[in-house]
CSV table of C-alpha atoms in Angstrom, one decimal:
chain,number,residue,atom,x,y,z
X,5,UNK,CA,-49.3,-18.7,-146.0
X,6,UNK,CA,-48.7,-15.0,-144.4
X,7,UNK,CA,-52.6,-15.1,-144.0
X,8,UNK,CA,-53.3,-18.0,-142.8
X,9,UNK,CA,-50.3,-17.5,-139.8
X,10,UNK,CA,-51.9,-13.6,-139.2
X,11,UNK,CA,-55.1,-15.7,-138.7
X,12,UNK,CA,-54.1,-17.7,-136.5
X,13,UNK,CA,-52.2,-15.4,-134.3
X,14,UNK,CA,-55.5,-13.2,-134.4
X,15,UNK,CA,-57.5,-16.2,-133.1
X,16,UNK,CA,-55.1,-16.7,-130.1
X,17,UNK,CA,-54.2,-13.2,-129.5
X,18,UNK,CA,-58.5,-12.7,-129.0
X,19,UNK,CA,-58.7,-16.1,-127.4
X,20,UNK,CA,-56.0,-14.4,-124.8
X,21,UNK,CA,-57.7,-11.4,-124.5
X,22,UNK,CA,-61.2,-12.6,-123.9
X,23,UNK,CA,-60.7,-15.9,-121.5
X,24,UNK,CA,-58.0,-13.6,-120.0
X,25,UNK,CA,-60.2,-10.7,-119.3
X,26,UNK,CA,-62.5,-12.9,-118.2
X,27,UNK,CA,-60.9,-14.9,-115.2
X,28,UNK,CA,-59.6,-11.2,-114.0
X,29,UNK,CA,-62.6,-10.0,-114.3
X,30,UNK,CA,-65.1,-12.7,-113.1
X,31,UNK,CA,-62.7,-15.5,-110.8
X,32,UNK,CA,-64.2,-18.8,-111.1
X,33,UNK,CA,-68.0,-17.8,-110.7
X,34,UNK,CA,-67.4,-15.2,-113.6
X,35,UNK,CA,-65.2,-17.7,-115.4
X,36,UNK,CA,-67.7,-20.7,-115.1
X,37,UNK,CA,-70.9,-18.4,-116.1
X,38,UNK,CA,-68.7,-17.4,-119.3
X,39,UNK,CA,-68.2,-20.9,-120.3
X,40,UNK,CA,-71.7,-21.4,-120.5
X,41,UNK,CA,-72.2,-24.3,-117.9
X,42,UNK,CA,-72.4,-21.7,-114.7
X,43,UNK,CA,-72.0,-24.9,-112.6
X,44,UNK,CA,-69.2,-24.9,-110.0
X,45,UNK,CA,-70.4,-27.2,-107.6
X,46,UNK,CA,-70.0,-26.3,-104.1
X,47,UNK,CA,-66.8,-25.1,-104.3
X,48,UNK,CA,-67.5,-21.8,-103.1
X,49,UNK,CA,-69.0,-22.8,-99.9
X,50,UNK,CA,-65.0,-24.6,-99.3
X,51,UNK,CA,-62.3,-23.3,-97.9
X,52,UNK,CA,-60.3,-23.1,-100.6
X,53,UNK,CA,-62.7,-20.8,-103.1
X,54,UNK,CA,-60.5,-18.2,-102.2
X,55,UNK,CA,-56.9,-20.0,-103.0
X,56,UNK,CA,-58.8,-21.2,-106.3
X,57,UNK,CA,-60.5,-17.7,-107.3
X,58,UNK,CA,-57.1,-16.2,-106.9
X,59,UNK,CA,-55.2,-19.0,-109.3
X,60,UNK,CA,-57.7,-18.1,-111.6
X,61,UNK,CA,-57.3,-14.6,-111.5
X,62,UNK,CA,-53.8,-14.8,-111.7
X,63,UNK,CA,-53.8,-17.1,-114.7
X,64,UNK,CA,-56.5,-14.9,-116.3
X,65,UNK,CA,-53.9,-12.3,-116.4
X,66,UNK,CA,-50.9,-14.4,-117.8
X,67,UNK,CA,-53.4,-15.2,-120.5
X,68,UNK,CA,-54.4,-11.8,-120.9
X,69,UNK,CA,-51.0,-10.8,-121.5
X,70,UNK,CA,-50.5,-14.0,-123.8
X,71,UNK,CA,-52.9,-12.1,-126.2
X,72,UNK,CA,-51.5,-8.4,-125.6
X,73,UNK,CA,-48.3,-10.3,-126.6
X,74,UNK,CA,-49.7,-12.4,-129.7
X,75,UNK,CA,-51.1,-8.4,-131.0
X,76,UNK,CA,-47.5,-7.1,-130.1
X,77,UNK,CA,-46.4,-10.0,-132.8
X,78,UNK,CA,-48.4,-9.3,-136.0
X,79,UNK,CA,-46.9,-6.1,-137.0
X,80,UNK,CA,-43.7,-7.0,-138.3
X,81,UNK,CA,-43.4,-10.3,-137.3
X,82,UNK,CA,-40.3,-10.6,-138.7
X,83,UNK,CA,-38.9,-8.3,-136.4
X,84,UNK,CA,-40.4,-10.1,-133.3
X,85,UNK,CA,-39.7,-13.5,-134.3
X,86,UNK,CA,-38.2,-14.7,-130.6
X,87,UNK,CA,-41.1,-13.2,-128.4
X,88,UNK,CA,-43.5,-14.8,-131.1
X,89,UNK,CA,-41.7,-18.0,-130.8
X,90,UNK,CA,-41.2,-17.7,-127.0
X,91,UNK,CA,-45.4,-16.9,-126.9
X,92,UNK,CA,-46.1,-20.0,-129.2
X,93,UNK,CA,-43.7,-22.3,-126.5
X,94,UNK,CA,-45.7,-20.5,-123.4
X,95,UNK,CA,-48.6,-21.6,-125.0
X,96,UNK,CA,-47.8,-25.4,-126.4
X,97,UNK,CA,-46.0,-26.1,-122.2
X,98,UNK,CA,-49.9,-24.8,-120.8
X,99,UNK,CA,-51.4,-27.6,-123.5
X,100,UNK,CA,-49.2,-30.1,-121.6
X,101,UNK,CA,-49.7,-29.3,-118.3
X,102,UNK,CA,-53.4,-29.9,-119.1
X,103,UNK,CA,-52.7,-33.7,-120.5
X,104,UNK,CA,-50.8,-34.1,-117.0
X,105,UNK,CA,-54.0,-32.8,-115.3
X,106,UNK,CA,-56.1,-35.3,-117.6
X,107,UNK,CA,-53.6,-37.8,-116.4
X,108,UNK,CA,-53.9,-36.7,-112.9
X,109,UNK,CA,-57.6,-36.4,-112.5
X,110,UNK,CA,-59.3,-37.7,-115.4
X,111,UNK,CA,-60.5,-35.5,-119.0
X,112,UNK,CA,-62.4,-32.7,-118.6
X,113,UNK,CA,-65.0,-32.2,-121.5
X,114,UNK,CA,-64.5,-28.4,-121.0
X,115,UNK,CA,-60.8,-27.7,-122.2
X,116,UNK,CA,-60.3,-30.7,-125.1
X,117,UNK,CA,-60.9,-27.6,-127.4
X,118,UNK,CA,-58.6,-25.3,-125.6
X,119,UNK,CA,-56.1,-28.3,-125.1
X,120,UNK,CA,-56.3,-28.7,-129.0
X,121,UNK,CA,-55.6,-24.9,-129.9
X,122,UNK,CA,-52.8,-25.1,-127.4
X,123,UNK,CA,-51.1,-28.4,-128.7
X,124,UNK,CA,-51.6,-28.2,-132.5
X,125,UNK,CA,-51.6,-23.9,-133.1
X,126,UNK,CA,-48.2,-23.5,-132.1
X,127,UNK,CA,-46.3,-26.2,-134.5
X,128,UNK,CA,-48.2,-25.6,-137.1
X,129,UNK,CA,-47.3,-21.8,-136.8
X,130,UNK,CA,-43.7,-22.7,-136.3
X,131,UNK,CA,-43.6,-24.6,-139.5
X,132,UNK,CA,-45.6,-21.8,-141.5
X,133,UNK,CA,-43.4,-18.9,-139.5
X,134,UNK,CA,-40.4,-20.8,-141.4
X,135,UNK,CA,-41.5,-21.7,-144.2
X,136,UNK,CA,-42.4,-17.6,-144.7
X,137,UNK,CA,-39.9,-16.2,-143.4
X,138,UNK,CA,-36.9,-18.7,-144.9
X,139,UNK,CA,-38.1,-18.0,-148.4
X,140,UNK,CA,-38.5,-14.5,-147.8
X,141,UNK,CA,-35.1,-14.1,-146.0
């Protein structure tokens, strides 16, 4: 079970690191080119590209640091068990602000696999991080 939690941590913590470092790096023309479909629209003829290029940027980072945080965690986990679980709630709360958005404006095709990770990752963890680390304590 140690395994299987290190692996997943691993997957978020590069998940982090990568989408993260892309939005900082990239904004939304970056971003959207990353994710394969390149296609933004309009939106950078409008207005608010530059609100909207910011946002991401600034998210970018939070989720960069999301994955510097998730490395942080998997040596001794045991020792970091509140920032791990504080990461973990971070990251379930983003999943559903993203159902409100779905709610809001409709399903987006592009984040029902990020949307996933972010709903199901962190109570599964939660239950293995307990199960470990009650039979080990």
């Amino acid at each position: 079970m140690r395994y299987v939690l290190a692996l997943m941590t691993v997957i978020l913590a590069l998940a982090g690191l990568v989408i993260g470092a892309a939005h900082v790096l990239g904004g939304l023309v970056g971003y959207a080119e990353f994710a394969a479909n390149g296609d933004l629209g309009n939106i950078a003829e409008t207005t608010g590209y530059l609100y909207h290029d910011n946002a991401s940027r600034f998210l970018g980072g939070i989720f960069f640091t999301l994955g510097l945080g998730f490395l942080y965690c998997l040596y001794d986990l045991e020792s970091k068990i509140q920032l791990f679980r504080f990461l973990l709630l971070c990251l379930f709360v983003g999943g559903v602000a993203r159902i409100i958005g779905w709610f809001d404006l409709g399903l987006t095709e592009a984040t029902v696999a990020a949307t996933a990770i972010e709903l199901v990752f962190p109570p599964v963890m939660l239950v293995l991080e307990r199960r470990i680390y009650s039979a080990s304590g």
